[in-house]
Amino acid sequence: MYAPQVFEGMPCRVMKPHEFDSEKSYPVIVSLHGAGGKGTNNNKQLKDWNRQLAEPQRRKDFPCYVVAPQATGLWNAQHFNKIKALIKTLPSVNTDRIYILGHSMGGQLTLRAMVVSPEVRVFRQRATSPRSAYCRR
C-alpha cells in the first residue's frame, strides 16, 4: 500500500489515492514520525495512524496521498524542502489541500512548517503540542 522510494537521499513511503483518477485532484497528508521512527530502513516511520489512513473504507471515503518520509536525525529545513519537492512530483495534487501531522519530534517540524509555509494545513494530534516542539533543556 505504501510504496517505498528514496527521494533525494531521503527514505520515504507514498500511498496513492484509492482508485486514482488523473482527472481528479487529491489532497496530500504528510506524516512525520517521532524519534522512534528515525533511521534508513524505510519502514520504521510507519506508525499506527499510517495503518488507520490505509484502512480500505477510509481510503474509499477520503481518497488522498499519504507521504511518510523518514529522517535519520532531527527533522530540519532540508527535510521539509525535500518533502515539498516530492509533493511537486505527485500527479493530480490539490495544492490547496496539503496537510501535515507529526508526533513528538515530527510535531516540531509540523509547527515550524505552519510558520514558514502558510499553504500547509496542520492536523493537530494529542501528541503534537507546542510543548513537545519548544521544550529544550
Short mmCIF file of N, CA and C in Angstrom, two decimals:
data_model
loop_
_atom_site.label_atom_id
_atom_site.label_comp_id
_atom_site.label_asym_id
_atom_site.label_seq_id
_atom_site.Cartn_x
_atom_site.Cartn_y
_atom_site.Cartn_z
N MET A 1 0.82 -1.18 0.00
CA MET A 1 0.00 0.00 0.00
C MET A 1 0.87 1.26 0.00
N TYR A 2 1.81 1.35 0.93
CA TYR A 2 2.78 2.45 0.97
C TYR A 2 3.99 2.04 0.15
N ALA A 3 4.12 2.60 -1.04
CA ALA A 3 5.22 2.24 -1.92
C ALA A 3 6.52 2.87 -1.43
N PRO A 4 7.57 2.05 -1.26
CA PRO A 4 8.85 2.60 -0.80
C PRO A 4 9.59 3.29 -1.93
N GLN A 5 10.27 4.36 -1.58
CA GLN A 5 11.14 5.05 -2.52
C GLN A 5 12.17 5.83 -1.73
N VAL A 6 13.17 6.29 -2.43
CA VAL A 6 14.16 7.19 -1.84
C VAL A 6 14.13 8.44 -2.71
N PHE A 7 13.83 9.59 -2.10
CA PHE A 7 13.73 10.84 -2.84
C PHE A 7 14.84 11.77 -2.38
N GLU A 8 15.75 12.09 -3.29
CA GLU A 8 16.89 12.96 -2.98
C GLU A 8 17.61 12.49 -1.71
N GLY A 9 17.79 11.17 -1.61
CA GLY A 9 18.51 10.59 -0.48
C GLY A 9 17.68 10.35 0.76
N MET A 10 16.41 10.74 0.76
CA MET A 10 15.54 10.60 1.93
C MET A 10 14.60 9.40 1.73
N PRO A 11 14.69 8.39 2.62
CA PRO A 11 13.73 7.28 2.53
C PRO A 11 12.31 7.82 2.72
N CYS A 12 11.38 7.25 1.99
CA CYS A 12 10.01 7.74 2.02
C CYS A 12 9.05 6.64 1.58
N ARG A 13 7.85 6.68 2.11
CA ARG A 13 6.77 5.82 1.65
C ARG A 13 5.64 6.72 1.16
N VAL A 14 5.02 6.32 0.06
CA VAL A 14 3.91 7.10 -0.50
C VAL A 14 2.75 6.16 -0.79
N MET A 15 1.59 6.53 -0.28
CA MET A 15 0.36 5.80 -0.59
C MET A 15 -0.45 6.68 -1.54
N LYS A 16 -0.77 6.12 -2.71
CA LYS A 16 -1.58 6.84 -3.70
C LYS A 16 -3.05 6.79 -3.31
N PRO A 17 -3.84 7.72 -3.82
CA PRO A 17 -5.28 7.69 -3.57
C PRO A 17 -5.92 6.40 -4.09
N HIS A 18 -6.93 5.95 -3.39
CA HIS A 18 -7.70 4.78 -3.80
C HIS A 18 -8.35 5.07 -5.15
N GLU A 19 -8.26 4.11 -6.07
CA GLU A 19 -8.84 4.25 -7.41
C GLU A 19 -8.44 5.58 -8.04
N PHE A 20 -7.14 5.81 -8.10
CA PHE A 20 -6.59 7.05 -8.63
C PHE A 20 -7.18 7.37 -10.00
N ASP A 21 -7.57 8.63 -10.18
CA ASP A 21 -8.11 9.12 -11.44
C ASP A 21 -7.38 10.43 -11.75
N SER A 22 -6.64 10.45 -12.83
CA SER A 22 -5.82 11.63 -13.17
C SER A 22 -6.67 12.86 -13.48
N GLU A 23 -7.97 12.68 -13.69
CA GLU A 23 -8.86 13.82 -13.94
C GLU A 23 -9.28 14.52 -12.66
N LYS A 24 -9.01 13.90 -11.52
CA LYS A 24 -9.36 14.49 -10.22
C LYS A 24 -8.11 15.06 -9.56
N SER A 25 -8.30 15.88 -8.55
CA SER A 25 -7.16 16.35 -7.76
C SER A 25 -7.34 15.85 -6.33
N TYR A 26 -6.23 15.55 -5.69
CA TYR A 26 -6.25 14.89 -4.39
C TYR A 26 -5.45 15.65 -3.35
N PRO A 27 -5.93 15.62 -2.11
CA PRO A 27 -5.15 16.21 -1.03
C PRO A 27 -3.94 15.33 -0.69
N VAL A 28 -3.01 15.92 0.03
CA VAL A 28 -1.82 15.20 0.48
C VAL A 28 -1.75 15.32 2.00
N ILE A 29 -1.52 14.20 2.66
CA ILE A 29 -1.24 14.19 4.09
C ILE A 29 0.22 13.80 4.25
N VAL A 30 1.00 14.66 4.89
CA VAL A 30 2.39 14.35 5.21
C VAL A 30 2.42 13.86 6.65
N SER A 31 2.97 12.68 6.85
CA SER A 31 3.01 12.02 8.15
C SER A 31 4.45 11.99 8.66
N LEU A 32 4.71 12.75 9.73
CA LEU A 32 6.06 12.85 10.28
C LEU A 32 6.19 12.06 11.58
N HIS A 33 7.14 11.16 11.61
CA HIS A 33 7.36 10.31 12.78
C HIS A 33 8.10 11.06 13.88
N GLY A 34 8.05 10.48 15.07
CA GLY A 34 8.86 10.97 16.18
C GLY A 34 10.22 10.31 16.16
N ALA A 35 10.98 10.49 17.24
CA ALA A 35 12.35 9.97 17.30
C ALA A 35 12.40 8.45 17.14
N GLY A 36 11.35 7.76 17.52
CA GLY A 36 11.32 6.30 17.39
C GLY A 36 11.29 5.82 15.95
N GLY A 37 11.01 6.71 15.01
CA GLY A 37 10.95 6.32 13.60
C GLY A 37 12.21 6.64 12.82
N LYS A 38 13.22 7.23 13.50
CA LYS A 38 14.45 7.61 12.80
C LYS A 38 15.16 6.38 12.23
N GLY A 39 15.85 6.59 11.12
CA GLY A 39 16.63 5.50 10.54
C GLY A 39 16.70 5.60 9.04
N THR A 40 17.06 4.47 8.42
CA THR A 40 17.16 4.41 6.96
C THR A 40 16.48 3.17 6.39
N ASN A 41 15.76 2.41 7.23
CA ASN A 41 15.16 1.17 6.75
C ASN A 41 13.89 1.37 5.94
N ASN A 42 13.38 2.60 5.91
CA ASN A 42 12.18 2.96 5.14
C ASN A 42 10.96 2.15 5.56
N ASN A 43 10.88 1.83 6.83
CA ASN A 43 9.72 1.12 7.36
C ASN A 43 9.35 1.59 8.76
N LYS A 44 10.36 1.92 9.53
CA LYS A 44 10.18 2.28 10.93
C LYS A 44 9.33 3.54 11.11
N GLN A 45 9.24 4.38 10.08
CA GLN A 45 8.47 5.62 10.18
C GLN A 45 6.97 5.39 10.08
N LEU A 46 6.55 4.21 9.63
CA LEU A 46 5.12 3.92 9.52
C LEU A 46 4.57 3.61 10.90
N LYS A 47 3.61 4.39 11.34
CA LYS A 47 3.06 4.29 12.69
C LYS A 47 1.59 3.90 12.64
N ASP A 48 0.96 3.82 13.81
CA ASP A 48 -0.44 3.41 13.90
C ASP A 48 -1.35 4.25 13.01
N TRP A 49 -1.13 5.55 12.99
CA TRP A 49 -2.01 6.40 12.18
C TRP A 49 -1.84 6.12 10.69
N ASN A 50 -0.66 5.64 10.27
CA ASN A 50 -0.49 5.27 8.87
C ASN A 50 -1.34 4.05 8.53
N ARG A 51 -1.43 3.11 9.45
CA ARG A 51 -2.31 1.95 9.23
C ARG A 51 -3.77 2.40 9.18
N GLN A 52 -4.13 3.33 10.05
CA GLN A 52 -5.51 3.83 10.06
C GLN A 52 -5.83 4.55 8.74
N LEU A 53 -4.90 5.34 8.25
CA LEU A 53 -5.13 6.03 6.98
C LEU A 53 -5.21 5.07 5.79
N ALA A 54 -4.66 3.87 5.96
CA ALA A 54 -4.66 2.87 4.89
C ALA A 54 -5.85 1.91 4.97
N GLU A 55 -6.73 2.08 5.96
CA GLU A 55 -7.89 1.20 6.05
C GLU A 55 -8.74 1.35 4.79
N PRO A 56 -9.20 0.23 4.23
CA PRO A 56 -9.92 0.27 2.94
C PRO A 56 -11.10 1.25 2.90
N GLN A 57 -11.94 1.23 3.90
CA GLN A 57 -13.11 2.12 3.87
C GLN A 57 -12.70 3.58 3.97
N ARG A 58 -11.72 3.87 4.80
CA ARG A 58 -11.23 5.25 4.93
C ARG A 58 -10.64 5.73 3.61
N ARG A 59 -9.91 4.85 2.93
CA ARG A 59 -9.33 5.23 1.63
C ARG A 59 -10.42 5.49 0.59
N LYS A 60 -11.50 4.72 0.64
CA LYS A 60 -12.60 4.95 -0.30
C LYS A 60 -13.32 6.25 0.01
N ASP A 61 -13.56 6.50 1.30
CA ASP A 61 -14.29 7.70 1.72
C ASP A 61 -13.48 8.97 1.55
N PHE A 62 -12.16 8.88 1.75
CA PHE A 62 -11.30 10.05 1.74
C PHE A 62 -10.05 9.78 0.89
N PRO A 63 -10.18 9.68 -0.42
CA PRO A 63 -9.01 9.39 -1.25
C PRO A 63 -8.00 10.54 -1.17
N CYS A 64 -6.75 10.18 -0.92
CA CYS A 64 -5.69 11.17 -0.80
C CYS A 64 -4.34 10.48 -0.91
N TYR A 65 -3.31 11.28 -1.09
CA TYR A 65 -1.95 10.79 -0.97
C TYR A 65 -1.57 10.84 0.51
N VAL A 66 -0.77 9.88 0.94
CA VAL A 66 -0.14 9.97 2.25
C VAL A 66 1.36 9.80 2.01
N VAL A 67 2.13 10.78 2.44
CA VAL A 67 3.58 10.78 2.29
C VAL A 67 4.19 10.61 3.68
N ALA A 68 4.99 9.55 3.83
CA ALA A 68 5.62 9.26 5.12
C ALA A 68 7.14 9.18 4.95
N PRO A 69 7.82 10.33 5.06
CA PRO A 69 9.27 10.33 4.93
C PRO A 69 9.94 9.81 6.20
N GLN A 70 11.22 9.48 6.09
CA GLN A 70 11.98 9.01 7.25
C GLN A 70 13.24 9.85 7.38
N ALA A 71 13.46 10.36 8.59
CA ALA A 71 14.66 11.15 8.88
C ALA A 71 15.66 10.29 9.66
N THR A 72 16.94 10.59 9.47
CA THR A 72 17.98 9.88 10.23
C THR A 72 18.30 10.59 11.53
N GLY A 73 17.94 11.86 11.62
CA GLY A 73 18.17 12.66 12.82
C GLY A 73 16.96 13.55 13.04
N LEU A 74 17.16 14.68 13.67
CA LEU A 74 16.06 15.61 13.89
C LEU A 74 15.56 16.15 12.55
N TRP A 75 14.25 16.38 12.47
CA TRP A 75 13.68 16.99 11.28
C TRP A 75 14.25 18.40 11.14
N ASN A 76 14.52 18.81 9.90
CA ASN A 76 15.07 20.15 9.70
C ASN A 76 14.54 20.75 8.39
N ALA A 77 15.01 21.95 8.08
CA ALA A 77 14.53 22.65 6.88
C ALA A 77 14.86 21.88 5.61
N GLN A 78 16.00 21.22 5.58
CA GLN A 78 16.37 20.44 4.40
C GLN A 78 15.36 19.31 4.15
N HIS A 79 14.96 18.62 5.22
CA HIS A 79 13.93 17.59 5.07
C HIS A 79 12.64 18.20 4.53
N PHE A 80 12.25 19.34 5.11
CA PHE A 80 10.99 19.97 4.70
C PHE A 80 11.04 20.36 3.23
N ASN A 81 12.17 20.87 2.78
CA ASN A 81 12.30 21.23 1.36
C ASN A 81 12.21 20.00 0.46
N LYS A 82 12.79 18.89 0.90
CA LYS A 82 12.69 17.65 0.11
C LYS A 82 11.25 17.15 0.07
N ILE A 83 10.56 17.26 1.19
CA ILE A 83 9.15 16.83 1.24
C ILE A 83 8.33 17.67 0.25
N LYS A 84 8.53 18.98 0.27
CA LYS A 84 7.79 19.85 -0.66
C LYS A 84 8.14 19.51 -2.11
N ALA A 85 9.40 19.23 -2.38
CA ALA A 85 9.82 18.85 -3.74
C ALA A 85 9.18 17.53 -4.16
N LEU A 86 9.11 16.58 -3.25
CA LEU A 86 8.48 15.30 -3.54
C LEU A 86 7.00 15.50 -3.89
N ILE A 87 6.31 16.30 -3.12
CA ILE A 87 4.89 16.56 -3.37
C ILE A 87 4.70 17.13 -4.78
N LYS A 88 5.61 17.97 -5.22
CA LYS A 88 5.50 18.56 -6.56
C LYS A 88 5.61 17.52 -7.67
N THR A 89 6.19 16.36 -7.36
CA THR A 89 6.31 15.30 -8.38
C THR A 89 5.07 14.42 -8.47
N LEU A 90 4.19 14.51 -7.49
CA LEU A 90 2.99 13.66 -7.47
C LEU A 90 1.95 14.20 -8.44
N PRO A 91 1.37 13.34 -9.25
CA PRO A 91 0.36 13.80 -10.20
C PRO A 91 -0.98 14.10 -9.52
N SER A 92 -1.67 15.10 -10.04
CA SER A 92 -3.05 15.42 -9.63
C SER A 92 -3.17 15.81 -8.16
N VAL A 93 -2.24 16.59 -7.66
CA VAL A 93 -2.30 17.06 -6.27
C VAL A 93 -3.10 18.35 -6.20
N ASN A 94 -3.97 18.44 -5.22
CA ASN A 94 -4.69 19.68 -4.93
C ASN A 94 -3.79 20.49 -4.00
N THR A 95 -3.12 21.47 -4.53
CA THR A 95 -2.14 22.23 -3.74
C THR A 95 -2.79 23.10 -2.67
N ASP A 96 -4.10 23.24 -2.70
CA ASP A 96 -4.81 23.96 -1.63
C ASP A 96 -5.16 23.03 -0.47
N ARG A 97 -4.81 21.76 -0.60
CA ARG A 97 -5.17 20.79 0.44
C ARG A 97 -3.95 19.92 0.78
N ILE A 98 -2.92 20.57 1.28
CA ILE A 98 -1.75 19.86 1.76
C ILE A 98 -1.76 19.95 3.28
N TYR A 99 -1.74 18.79 3.92
CA TYR A 99 -1.85 18.72 5.37
C TYR A 99 -0.61 18.04 5.94
N ILE A 100 -0.29 18.36 7.17
CA ILE A 100 0.88 17.75 7.80
C ILE A 100 0.49 17.37 9.23
N LEU A 101 0.95 16.21 9.64
CA LEU A 101 0.75 15.79 11.03
C LEU A 101 2.05 15.21 11.53
N GLY A 102 2.29 15.35 12.81
CA GLY A 102 3.53 14.85 13.35
C GLY A 102 3.39 14.45 14.79
N HIS A 103 4.17 13.50 15.18
CA HIS A 103 4.19 13.02 16.55
C HIS A 103 5.53 13.40 17.18
N SER A 104 5.50 14.02 18.33
CA SER A 104 6.69 14.35 19.09
C SER A 104 7.70 15.11 18.23
N MET A 105 8.82 14.48 17.87
CA MET A 105 9.82 15.14 17.03
C MET A 105 9.18 15.61 15.72
N GLY A 106 8.26 14.82 15.17
CA GLY A 106 7.55 15.23 13.96
C GLY A 106 6.64 16.41 14.21
N GLY A 107 6.16 16.54 15.45
CA GLY A 107 5.35 17.70 15.83
C GLY A 107 6.14 18.99 15.77
N GLN A 108 7.43 18.89 16.03
CA GLN A 108 8.29 20.06 15.96
C GLN A 108 8.33 20.61 14.52
N LEU A 109 8.56 19.74 13.55
CA LEU A 109 8.57 20.20 12.16
C LEU A 109 7.18 20.63 11.72
N THR A 110 6.16 19.97 12.24
CA THR A 110 4.79 20.35 11.91
C THR A 110 4.54 21.81 12.28
N LEU A 111 4.94 22.18 13.47
CA LEU A 111 4.73 23.56 13.91
C LEU A 111 5.61 24.54 13.13
N ARG A 112 6.84 24.15 12.84
CA ARG A 112 7.71 25.01 12.04
C ARG A 112 7.13 25.19 10.63
N ALA A 113 6.60 24.12 10.07
CA ALA A 113 6.02 24.18 8.72
C ALA A 113 4.85 25.16 8.69
N MET A 114 4.08 25.15 9.76
CA MET A 114 2.93 26.04 9.85
C MET A 114 3.38 27.50 9.81
N VAL A 115 4.53 27.80 10.38
CA VAL A 115 5.03 29.17 10.42
C VAL A 115 5.65 29.59 9.09
N VAL A 116 6.47 28.72 8.49
CA VAL A 116 7.20 29.12 7.29
C VAL A 116 6.45 28.86 5.99
N SER A 117 5.44 28.00 6.02
CA SER A 117 4.68 27.67 4.81
C SER A 117 3.19 27.74 5.10
N PRO A 118 2.61 28.93 4.98
CA PRO A 118 1.18 29.06 5.31
C PRO A 118 0.26 28.22 4.43
N GLU A 119 0.78 27.71 3.29
CA GLU A 119 -0.07 26.88 2.42
C GLU A 119 -0.27 25.49 3.01
N VAL A 120 0.52 25.13 4.01
CA VAL A 120 0.41 23.81 4.62
C VAL A 120 -0.58 23.88 5.78
N ARG A 121 -1.55 23.01 5.76
CA ARG A 121 -2.52 22.92 6.85
C ARG A 121 -2.00 21.92 7.87
N VAL A 122 -2.37 22.09 9.11
CA VAL A 122 -1.83 21.24 10.17
C VAL A 122 -2.95 20.45 10.83
N PHE A 123 -2.74 19.13 10.90
CA PHE A 123 -3.59 18.28 11.71
C PHE A 123 -2.97 18.27 13.09
N ARG A 124 -3.72 18.59 14.11
CA ARG A 124 -3.17 18.53 15.46
C ARG A 124 -3.62 17.23 16.10
N GLN A 125 -2.68 16.54 16.65
CA GLN A 125 -2.97 15.34 17.40
C GLN A 125 -2.62 15.60 18.85
N ARG A 126 -3.13 14.78 19.75
CA ARG A 126 -2.79 14.96 21.15
C ARG A 126 -1.29 14.94 21.38
N ALA A 127 -0.59 14.13 20.61
CA ALA A 127 0.86 14.01 20.80
C ALA A 127 1.61 15.20 20.21
N THR A 128 0.93 16.03 19.45
CA THR A 128 1.57 17.18 18.84
C THR A 128 1.13 18.42 19.60
N SER A 129 2.03 19.03 20.29
CA SER A 129 1.69 20.22 21.04
C SER A 129 2.87 21.17 21.03
N PRO A 130 2.60 22.45 21.29
CA PRO A 130 3.73 23.39 21.36
C PRO A 130 4.76 22.95 22.40
N ARG A 131 4.30 22.31 23.43
CA ARG A 131 5.22 21.87 24.47
C ARG A 131 6.24 20.88 23.91
N SER A 132 5.77 19.92 23.12
CA SER A 132 6.71 18.94 22.58
C SER A 132 7.66 19.58 21.57
N ALA A 133 7.21 20.68 20.95
CA ALA A 133 8.05 21.32 19.93
C ALA A 133 9.06 22.28 20.52
N TYR A 134 8.72 22.94 21.60
CA TYR A 134 9.57 24.01 22.10
C TYR A 134 10.29 23.70 23.40
N CYS A 135 10.08 22.55 23.96
CA CYS A 135 10.70 22.20 25.23
C CYS A 135 12.14 21.77 24.99
N ARG A 136 13.09 22.61 25.37
CA ARG A 136 14.52 22.27 25.22
C ARG A 136 15.21 22.44 26.55
N ARG A 137 16.12 21.55 26.82
CA ARG A 137 16.88 21.63 28.09
C ARG A 137 18.34 21.78 27.80
#
